[in-house]
Short mmCIF file of C-alpha atoms and ligand atoms in Angstrom, two decimals:
data_model
loop_
_atom_site.label_atom_id
_atom_site.label_comp_id
_atom_site.label_asym_id
_atom_site.label_seq_id
_atom_site.Cartn_x
_atom_site.Cartn_y
_atom_site.Cartn_z
CA MET A 14 -87.63 36.05 63.71
CA GLN A 15 -88.64 36.55 60.11
CA THR A 16 -91.92 38.43 59.63
CA ASN A 17 -94.26 38.78 56.63
CA PHE A 18 -96.26 41.95 57.05
CA THR A 19 -97.42 43.85 53.97
CA ALA A 20 -96.55 47.52 53.41
CA ALA A 21 -100.21 48.37 54.03
CA GLN A 22 -100.14 46.59 57.40
CA LEU A 23 -96.93 48.35 58.39
CA ALA A 24 -98.55 51.71 57.71
CA ASP A 25 -100.35 51.14 61.03
CA PRO A 26 -97.85 52.41 63.63
CA HIS A 27 -99.00 49.81 66.18
CA VAL A 28 -98.32 46.97 63.74
CA ALA A 29 -94.99 48.55 62.76
CA GLU A 30 -93.95 48.65 66.42
CA SER A 31 -94.96 45.03 66.99
CA GLU A 32 -93.11 43.97 63.84
CA LYS A 33 -89.90 45.52 65.21
CA ILE A 34 -90.39 43.62 68.47
CA LEU A 35 -91.13 40.31 66.72
CA ARG A 36 -88.00 40.62 64.61
CA LYS A 37 -85.86 40.73 67.75
CA CYS A 38 -87.05 37.34 68.99
CA VAL A 39 -84.63 34.55 68.04
CA HIS A 40 -86.87 31.71 69.36
CA CYS A 41 -84.20 30.68 71.88
CA GLY A 42 -86.79 29.86 74.54
CA PHE A 43 -84.69 31.10 77.49
CA CYS A 44 -87.78 33.01 78.62
CA THR A 45 -89.84 29.85 79.10
CA ALA A 46 -87.83 28.80 82.19
CA THR A 47 -88.81 31.93 84.13
CA CYS A 48 -92.42 32.27 82.93
CA PRO A 49 -94.80 31.50 85.82
CA THR A 50 -97.54 30.14 83.57
CA TYR A 51 -95.16 27.84 81.68
CA VAL A 52 -93.62 26.67 84.97
CA THR A 53 -97.13 26.01 86.33
CA LEU A 54 -98.93 24.61 83.28
CA GLY A 55 -96.06 23.21 81.17
CA ASN A 56 -97.70 24.17 77.87
CA GLU A 57 -95.57 25.95 75.24
CA LEU A 58 -98.58 28.08 74.31
CA ASP A 59 -98.58 29.38 77.88
CA SER A 60 -94.96 30.48 77.57
CA PRO A 61 -93.69 33.82 76.24
CA ARG A 62 -92.33 32.19 73.08
CA GLY A 63 -95.61 30.39 72.43
CA ARG A 64 -97.60 33.58 72.96
CA ILE A 65 -95.25 35.49 70.68
CA TYR A 66 -95.95 32.96 67.89
CA LEU A 67 -99.69 33.22 68.46
CA ILE A 68 -99.58 37.03 68.37
CA LYS A 69 -97.40 37.03 65.24
CA ASP A 70 -99.79 34.70 63.46
CA MET A 71 -102.83 36.79 64.43
CA LEU A 72 -101.29 40.12 63.45
CA GLU A 73 -99.62 38.94 60.24
CA ASN A 74 -102.84 37.43 58.97
CA GLY A 75 -104.78 40.49 60.10
CA ARG A 76 -107.43 38.22 61.51
CA PRO A 77 -109.72 38.65 64.48
CA ALA A 78 -108.69 37.01 67.74
CA ASP A 79 -110.10 33.55 68.37
CA LYS A 80 -110.80 31.51 71.49
CA GLU A 81 -107.36 29.85 71.46
CA ILE A 82 -105.31 33.04 71.45
CA VAL A 83 -107.62 34.71 73.97
CA THR A 84 -107.21 31.74 76.33
CA HIS A 85 -103.41 31.91 76.27
CA ILE A 86 -103.11 35.69 76.33
CA ASP A 87 -105.62 35.91 79.20
CA ARG A 88 -103.46 33.45 81.15
CA CYS A 89 -100.43 35.75 80.80
CA LEU A 90 -99.85 37.66 84.05
CA SER A 91 -97.99 40.52 82.35
CA CYS A 92 -95.38 39.88 85.03
CA LEU A 93 -92.62 40.64 82.50
CA ALA A 94 -90.22 38.02 83.90
CA CYS A 95 -89.68 37.11 80.25
CA MET A 96 -88.31 40.60 79.57
CA THR A 97 -85.77 40.26 82.38
CA THR A 98 -84.64 36.90 81.03
CA CYS A 99 -84.64 37.61 77.30
CA PRO A 100 -81.09 38.10 75.95
CA SER A 101 -82.37 39.76 72.76
CA GLY A 102 -84.24 42.67 74.33
CA VAL A 103 -87.70 41.61 73.12
CA ASN A 104 -90.23 44.14 74.47
CA TYR A 105 -92.91 41.61 75.32
CA MET A 106 -94.84 44.25 77.30
CA HIS A 107 -95.58 46.41 74.27
CA LEU A 108 -96.30 43.35 72.13
CA VAL A 109 -98.83 41.85 74.53
CA ASP A 110 -100.40 45.29 75.12
CA HIS A 111 -100.99 45.53 71.37
CA ALA A 112 -102.36 41.97 71.27
CA ARG A 113 -104.77 42.73 74.10
CA ALA A 114 -106.04 45.86 72.35
CA HIS A 115 -106.52 43.80 69.15
CA ILE A 116 -108.42 41.13 71.12
CA GLU A 117 -110.64 43.75 72.71
CA LYS A 118 -111.52 45.16 69.27
CA THR A 119 -112.05 41.87 67.43
CA TYR A 120 -113.27 39.24 69.88
CA ARG A 121 -116.68 38.90 71.53
CA ARG A 122 -116.19 37.27 74.91
CA PRO A 123 -118.83 35.06 76.58
CA LEU A 124 -121.48 37.03 78.46
CA MET A 125 -120.29 36.37 82.03
CA ASN A 126 -116.70 37.15 81.08
CA ARG A 127 -117.81 40.46 79.57
CA LEU A 128 -119.88 41.22 82.63
CA THR A 129 -117.07 40.48 85.09
CA ARG A 130 -114.58 42.58 83.15
CA GLY A 131 -117.13 45.37 82.85
CA VAL A 132 -117.76 45.37 86.61
CA LEU A 133 -114.03 45.46 87.39
CA ALA A 134 -113.41 48.32 84.95
CA ALA A 135 -116.38 50.29 86.29
CA VAL A 136 -115.59 49.84 89.98
CA LEU A 137 -111.90 49.35 90.80
CA PRO A 138 -110.48 52.62 89.39
CA TYR A 139 -112.95 54.73 91.41
CA PRO A 140 -112.26 54.84 95.18
CA GLY A 141 -115.87 55.71 96.14
CA ARG A 142 -117.36 52.86 94.11
CA PHE A 143 -114.64 50.46 95.22
CA ARG A 144 -115.24 51.25 98.90
CA ALA A 145 -118.99 50.65 98.47
CA ALA A 146 -118.30 47.38 96.62
CA LEU A 147 -116.03 46.16 99.43
CA GLN A 148 -118.77 46.87 102.00
CA LEU A 149 -121.17 44.81 99.89
CA ALA A 150 -118.60 42.05 99.44
CA ARG A 151 -118.43 41.59 103.21
CA LEU A 152 -122.13 40.72 103.18
CA GLY A 153 -121.72 38.40 100.17
CA ARG A 154 -118.71 36.52 101.54
CA PRO A 155 -120.72 33.54 102.88
CA PHE A 156 -121.84 32.85 99.28
CA ALA A 157 -118.31 32.45 97.89
CA ASN A 158 -118.50 28.64 98.02
CA VAL A 159 -121.81 28.69 96.15
CA PHE A 160 -120.35 30.89 93.37
CA ASP A 161 -117.36 28.55 93.16
CA ARG A 162 -119.58 25.72 91.93
CA VAL A 163 -120.46 27.59 88.72
CA PRO A 164 -117.36 28.08 86.50
CA ALA A 165 -118.58 31.43 85.11
CA LEU A 166 -119.08 32.76 88.65
CA LYS A 167 -115.66 31.74 90.00
CA PRO A 168 -114.27 35.28 89.53
CA PHE A 169 -117.01 36.60 91.83
CA ALA A 170 -116.09 33.96 94.43
CA ALA A 171 -112.46 35.10 94.17
CA MET A 172 -113.52 38.74 94.59
CA LEU A 173 -115.50 37.92 97.74
CA ARG A 174 -112.58 35.98 99.23
CA LEU A 175 -110.11 38.80 98.55
CA ALA A 176 -112.32 41.47 100.11
CA PRO A 177 -110.97 42.52 103.53
CA ALA A 178 -112.96 41.80 106.71
CA SER A 179 -113.20 45.54 107.37
CA VAL A 180 -112.66 48.60 105.20
CA PRO A 181 -110.50 51.37 106.67
CA ALA A 182 -111.90 54.91 106.83
CA ALA A 183 -110.92 57.22 103.97
CA SER A 184 -107.74 59.19 104.64
CA ALA A 185 -107.71 62.99 104.68
CA MET A 186 -104.27 62.70 103.11
CA ALA A 187 -105.85 61.87 99.73
CA THR A 188 -107.47 65.33 99.54
CA PRO A 189 -105.75 67.58 96.98
CA GLY A 190 -103.38 70.05 98.59
CA SER A 191 -99.87 70.33 99.87
CA HIS A 192 -98.05 68.77 102.85
CA ALA A 193 -95.28 71.14 103.88
CA ALA A 194 -91.72 70.01 104.44
CA LYS A 195 -90.64 69.96 108.08
CA GLY A 196 -87.54 72.07 108.72
CA THR A 197 -85.48 73.17 105.75
CA LYS A 198 -87.22 72.38 102.47
CA LEU A 199 -85.01 70.16 100.33
CA GLY A 200 -87.38 69.18 97.55
CA ARG A 201 -90.91 69.05 96.19
CA VAL A 202 -92.69 65.99 94.83
CA ALA A 203 -96.19 64.98 93.77
CA ILE A 204 -97.63 61.73 95.09
CA LEU A 205 -99.97 59.49 93.14
CA THR A 206 -102.73 58.75 95.60
CA GLY A 207 -104.04 55.94 93.39
CA CYS A 208 -107.42 54.23 93.28
CA ALA A 209 -107.64 50.81 94.98
CA GLN A 210 -104.65 51.21 97.32
CA PRO A 211 -105.92 54.19 99.39
CA VAL A 212 -109.18 52.30 99.95
CA LEU A 213 -107.54 49.03 101.00
CA GLU A 214 -104.57 50.50 102.87
CA PRO A 215 -104.61 54.30 103.32
CA GLY A 216 -101.67 53.97 105.74
CA ILE A 217 -99.23 53.46 102.84
CA ASN A 218 -99.60 56.97 101.44
CA GLU A 219 -99.87 58.39 104.96
CA ALA A 220 -96.53 56.80 105.89
CA THR A 221 -95.00 58.14 102.66
CA VAL A 222 -96.12 61.71 103.38
CA SER A 223 -95.06 61.43 107.01
CA LEU A 224 -91.58 60.14 106.08
CA LEU A 225 -90.93 62.49 103.17
CA THR A 226 -92.06 65.65 104.97
CA ARG A 227 -89.85 64.73 107.96
CA LEU A 228 -86.98 64.40 105.51
CA GLY A 229 -87.61 67.96 104.26
CA ILE A 230 -89.64 67.15 101.14
CA GLU A 231 -92.88 68.98 100.34
CA VAL A 232 -95.49 66.49 99.09
CA VAL A 233 -98.24 67.70 96.80
CA VAL A 234 -101.47 65.82 96.13
CA PRO A 235 -102.38 67.32 92.76
CA LYS A 236 -105.95 68.21 91.94
CA GLY A 237 -107.37 66.11 89.12
CA GLU A 238 -105.16 63.02 89.32
CA GLY A 239 -106.89 59.64 89.24
CA CYS A 240 -106.30 55.98 88.48
CA CYS A 241 -103.12 55.41 86.44
CA GLY A 242 -105.12 53.39 83.89
CA ALA A 243 -103.19 50.11 84.33
CA LEU A 244 -106.31 48.09 85.02
CA VAL A 245 -108.09 48.96 81.78
CA HIS A 246 -104.78 49.00 79.87
CA HIS A 247 -104.26 45.32 80.76
CA MET A 248 -107.80 44.60 79.59
CA GLY A 249 -106.96 46.02 76.16
CA ARG A 250 -109.27 49.01 76.65
CA GLU A 251 -106.86 51.40 75.05
CA GLU A 252 -109.03 54.50 74.83
CA ALA A 253 -109.96 54.30 78.51
CA ALA A 254 -106.30 53.78 79.47
CA LEU A 255 -105.18 56.74 77.37
CA ALA A 256 -107.93 58.93 78.87
CA SER A 257 -106.59 58.14 82.38
CA ALA A 258 -103.04 58.81 81.23
CA ARG A 259 -104.00 62.20 79.73
CA GLN A 260 -105.89 63.20 82.88
CA ASN A 261 -102.85 62.48 85.04
CA VAL A 262 -100.41 64.08 82.61
CA ASP A 263 -102.55 67.25 82.77
CA ALA A 264 -102.68 67.20 86.59
CA TRP A 265 -98.92 66.71 86.98
CA THR A 266 -98.03 69.14 84.20
CA ARG A 267 -99.93 71.89 86.06
CA GLU A 268 -97.77 71.15 89.13
CA ILE A 269 -94.55 71.01 87.11
CA ASP A 270 -95.37 74.35 85.50
CA SER A 271 -96.39 76.05 88.77
CA GLY A 272 -94.18 74.93 91.67
CA GLY A 273 -91.85 72.50 89.85
CA LEU A 274 -91.48 68.82 90.76
CA ASP A 275 -88.39 66.76 91.54
CA ALA A 276 -90.35 63.54 91.14
CA ILE A 277 -93.77 61.98 90.90
CA VAL A 278 -93.66 59.50 93.77
CA ILE A 279 -95.58 56.26 93.36
CA THR A 280 -96.20 53.76 96.15
CA ALA A 281 -97.72 50.93 94.07
CA SER A 282 -95.19 49.44 91.67
CA GLY A 283 -97.94 48.24 89.32
CA CYS A 284 -98.94 51.86 88.77
CA GLY A 285 -95.29 52.90 88.45
CA THR A 286 -94.69 50.55 85.52
CA THR A 287 -97.65 52.03 83.64
CA ILE A 288 -96.82 55.68 84.40
CA LYS A 289 -93.23 55.15 83.29
CA ASP A 290 -94.76 53.92 80.00
CA TYR A 291 -97.02 56.99 79.47
CA GLY A 292 -94.39 58.45 77.12
CA PHE A 293 -94.75 55.40 74.88
CA MET A 294 -98.51 55.07 75.26
CA LEU A 295 -99.08 58.69 74.19
CA ARG A 296 -96.26 58.88 71.61
CA LEU A 297 -98.71 59.18 68.71
CA ASP A 298 -100.67 62.05 70.28
CA PRO A 299 -98.97 65.32 69.27
CA ALA A 300 -100.75 67.25 72.03
CA TYR A 301 -99.45 64.93 74.75
CA ALA A 302 -96.32 63.10 73.53
CA GLU A 303 -93.81 65.56 74.98
CA LYS A 304 -95.70 66.18 78.24
CA ALA A 305 -96.21 62.44 78.77
CA ALA A 306 -92.50 61.72 78.20
CA ARG A 307 -91.67 64.38 80.79
CA VAL A 308 -94.06 62.82 83.30
CA SER A 309 -92.64 59.33 82.68
CA ALA A 310 -89.12 60.63 83.27
CA LEU A 311 -90.20 62.12 86.62
CA ALA A 312 -92.07 59.00 87.81
CA LYS A 313 -90.24 57.23 90.64
CA ASP A 314 -91.12 54.42 92.97
CA VAL A 315 -90.96 55.74 96.54
CA THR A 316 -87.90 53.57 97.29
CA GLU A 317 -86.21 54.76 94.10
CA TYR A 318 -86.75 58.37 95.21
CA LEU A 319 -85.71 57.74 98.84
CA ALA A 320 -82.46 56.21 97.59
CA THR A 321 -81.57 59.56 95.99
CA LEU A 322 -81.89 61.43 99.32
CA ASP A 323 -79.19 61.97 101.88
CA LEU A 324 -80.87 59.99 104.65
CA PRO A 325 -79.98 60.56 108.32
CA GLU A 326 -79.32 57.69 110.72
CA PRO A 327 -82.58 55.89 111.54
CA GLN A 328 -84.15 56.79 114.89
CA ARG A 329 -84.67 53.16 115.81
CA LYS A 330 -83.27 49.92 114.45
CA PRO A 331 -86.08 47.36 114.73
CA GLY A 332 -83.75 44.41 114.10
CA LEU A 333 -86.59 42.30 112.68
CA THR A 334 -85.97 39.72 109.97
CA VAL A 335 -87.91 40.67 106.84
CA ALA A 336 -88.58 38.54 103.77
CA TYR A 337 -88.46 41.01 100.90
CA HIS A 338 -90.92 40.13 98.13
CA SER A 339 -90.04 42.01 94.98
CA ALA A 340 -93.24 42.64 93.02
CA CYS A 341 -92.94 41.75 89.32
CA SER A 342 -93.77 45.33 88.39
CA MET A 343 -90.88 46.41 90.65
CA GLN A 344 -88.16 43.98 89.53
CA HIS A 345 -89.22 43.20 85.94
CA GLY A 346 -91.38 46.20 85.01
CA GLN A 347 -89.20 48.93 86.52
CA LYS A 348 -85.93 47.02 87.10
CA ILE A 349 -85.80 48.26 90.70
CA THR A 350 -84.05 45.50 92.62
CA ARG A 351 -81.42 46.95 94.94
CA GLN A 352 -82.95 50.10 96.48
CA PRO A 353 -85.77 48.59 98.62
CA LYS A 354 -83.44 45.98 100.13
CA ASP A 355 -80.63 48.50 100.73
CA LEU A 356 -83.04 50.93 102.41
CA LEU A 357 -84.45 48.20 104.66
CA SER A 358 -80.97 46.98 105.64
CA ARG A 359 -79.82 50.50 106.36
CA ALA A 360 -82.92 51.01 108.52
CA GLY A 361 -81.90 48.06 110.68
CA PHE A 362 -83.93 45.19 109.23
CA VAL A 363 -82.31 41.86 108.40
CA VAL A 364 -83.38 41.22 104.81
CA LYS A 365 -83.94 37.70 103.47
CA GLU A 366 -84.70 36.91 99.86
CA PRO A 367 -87.11 34.01 99.29
CA ARG A 368 -86.27 31.32 96.72
CA GLU A 369 -87.79 31.75 93.23
CA GLY A 370 -88.03 35.49 93.84
CA HIS A 371 -88.44 36.04 90.09
CA LEU A 372 -91.80 34.20 90.03
CA CYS A 373 -95.06 36.13 90.33
CA CYS A 374 -97.25 35.73 93.44
CA GLY A 375 -100.31 35.46 91.18
CA SER A 376 -101.80 38.83 92.04
CA ALA A 377 -101.11 40.69 88.77
CA GLY A 378 -103.83 43.35 88.83
CA THR A 379 -107.14 41.54 88.43
CA TYR A 380 -105.53 38.20 87.53
CA ASN A 381 -106.35 36.71 90.95
CA ILE A 382 -110.01 37.41 90.16
CA MET A 383 -110.07 36.42 86.48
CA GLN A 384 -107.75 33.36 86.73
CA PRO A 385 -108.29 32.21 90.32
CA GLU A 386 -106.92 28.65 89.94
CA ILE A 387 -103.54 29.55 88.42
CA SER A 388 -103.31 32.52 90.74
CA ALA A 389 -103.87 30.35 93.84
CA ARG A 390 -101.17 27.88 92.73
CA LEU A 391 -98.68 30.72 92.30
CA ARG A 392 -99.68 32.30 95.61
CA ASP A 393 -99.23 29.04 97.54
CA ARG A 394 -95.82 28.48 95.93
CA LYS A 395 -94.79 32.03 96.83
CA VAL A 396 -96.03 31.79 100.43
CA LYS A 397 -94.18 28.48 100.91
CA ASN A 398 -90.92 30.08 99.73
CA ILE A 399 -91.49 33.16 101.90
CA GLU A 400 -92.25 31.14 105.02
CA ALA A 401 -89.15 28.99 104.45
CA THR A 402 -86.98 32.07 105.08
CA GLY A 403 -88.03 32.04 108.75
CA ALA A 404 -88.66 35.80 108.58
CA ALA A 405 -90.97 37.54 111.04
CA LEU A 406 -92.74 39.55 108.37
CA VAL A 407 -92.91 40.26 104.64
CA ALA A 408 -92.07 43.59 103.02
CA THR A 409 -93.18 44.48 99.53
CA GLY A 410 -94.01 47.55 97.47
CA ASN A 411 -97.28 46.76 95.75
CA ILE A 412 -100.79 46.62 97.20
CA GLY A 413 -101.82 43.76 94.89
CA CYS A 414 -99.02 41.56 96.26
CA ILE A 415 -99.85 42.60 99.84
CA THR A 416 -103.48 41.50 99.44
CA GLN A 417 -102.56 38.31 97.60
CA ILE A 418 -99.80 37.10 99.95
CA ALA A 419 -101.72 38.13 103.08
CA SER A 420 -104.66 35.99 101.96
CA ALA A 421 -102.56 32.85 102.59
CA ALA A 422 -99.50 33.75 104.68
CA ARG A 423 -99.28 33.32 108.44
CA LEU A 424 -97.00 36.34 108.89
CA PRO A 425 -97.75 40.06 108.51
CA VAL A 426 -97.29 41.61 105.06
CA VAL A 427 -96.29 45.27 105.20
CA HIS A 428 -95.49 47.89 102.60
CA THR A 429 -91.76 48.71 102.55
CA VAL A 430 -92.38 52.43 103.10
CA LYS A 431 -94.30 51.79 106.32
CA LEU A 432 -91.30 49.95 107.75
CA LEU A 433 -88.97 52.75 106.66
CA ASP A 434 -91.27 55.41 108.13
CA TRP A 435 -91.24 53.50 111.43
CA ALA A 436 -87.45 53.23 111.50
CA TYR A 437 -87.11 56.94 110.76
CA GLY A 438 -89.38 58.07 113.58
CA GLY A 439 -92.91 57.34 112.36
CA ASP A 440 -95.59 55.09 113.81
CA LYS A 441 -95.15 51.37 114.16
CA PRO A 442 -97.15 49.64 111.41
CA ALA A 443 -100.37 48.02 112.60
CA GLY A 444 -100.14 44.26 112.89
CA LEU A 445 -96.55 44.19 114.19
CA GLU A 446 -97.47 44.43 117.85
S1 SF4 B 30 -95.40 38.32 81.10
FE1 SF4 B 30 -95.05 36.71 82.64
S2 SF4 B 30 -96.74 35.24 82.34
FE2 SF4 B 30 -96.66 36.57 80.52
S3 SF4 B 30 -95.37 35.47 79.06
FE3 SF4 B 30 -94.01 36.86 80.18
S4 SF4 B 30 -93.20 35.64 81.88
FE4 SF4 B 30 -95.00 34.54 81.09
S1 SF4 B 31 -85.87 34.71 75.40
FE1 SF4 B 31 -86.34 36.46 74.04
S2 SF4 B 31 -85.49 35.88 72.05
FE2 SF4 B 31 -85.60 34.00 73.27
S3 SF4 B 31 -87.63 33.10 72.73
FE3 SF4 B 31 -87.93 34.37 74.57
S4 SF4 B 31 -88.55 36.36 73.77
FE4 SF4 B 31 -87.63 35.25 72.04
#
């Protein structure tokens, strides 16, 4: 694609990066066929190619974002299916990240939209606040239908509906410290405890620690790590995202420099995509660029790490049929497609792949709160395809997808690592009785 940026515009490294990305796009439109919003809405401006044109126009003219571009960029799930499909290697992720940061700086959103985004950014990344908010949401649940009648309050209705009926107790596992390897020590990893996941489902990290330590891996919960920053990053709040990234880079660098780390194990693929991008996000910060690149290189989804180990024979072969839902951040963001399915098969599960596996389930961070109608259409489509497999349960590697699919599916939705932990001698996941 031809671009027309001035030399002065290209002096901004963010614009220069976006210009390189734009030049790779050859307008072929292959990406439209696999874009969930184009498939759902049928509007070119809600396709990757349409959004790329809108972003190009906004950046080239150096103008503030307007309502039209904000509408279409907000509808983008950042699922990155377009990056998997694109034959020209267009890095849509970095382009849309830049567009979102530009929107955040130049566009004043309506009051309720600002308020909702502000609440999400102030609550979700902090486990204590999030737990308190979920307790409150239980009380507010009966009012969801009332909120639904006012368009500006629909996100609050969606929040209330997504809140679980009960909130699990906090896990001691999230406390900084070290979980020793059982038997001969074969490795040492750090685990990202995360922010929303340990509140909604503390059993995921518990199963990870239980499985890895039994396999001879010491698991460290580093002091000072926090939210990966993905939530605010996708809102265009660049400084807040970079502050989270720096905090985590510092925490993991201390561990790398003291005991050494073979990997930074991540159990939520949404977080994994962002942490693997820390090297890019902090490339312009001389104090952090090298450390962040090192952290990104060590970041591994738990299934990606498990696939590098010499696993013993499983202690039990459950023989259950599992529909494997590959989160977008897993298959498109991190290009991890084979390992989770291979691990499940090896552990004795019969793995089925639902139709349209490339399409997002509509979770996408806070998308199911901010864009509840499109999100519900995608969720229902996903659940229909999952249920058509005839599987007894769903396995997936991202808490957002677990919450989203479980809100409509009639079968249990379990994190992949909990099934693997069970097969290799751990507890049976709750809900499979
Ligand atoms: S990230 Fe997903 S929703 Fe956004 S343009 Fe690409 S395919 Fe479409
Ligand atoms: S598939 Fe790639 S090159 Fe083709 S229009 Fe989409 S982003 Fe551009």
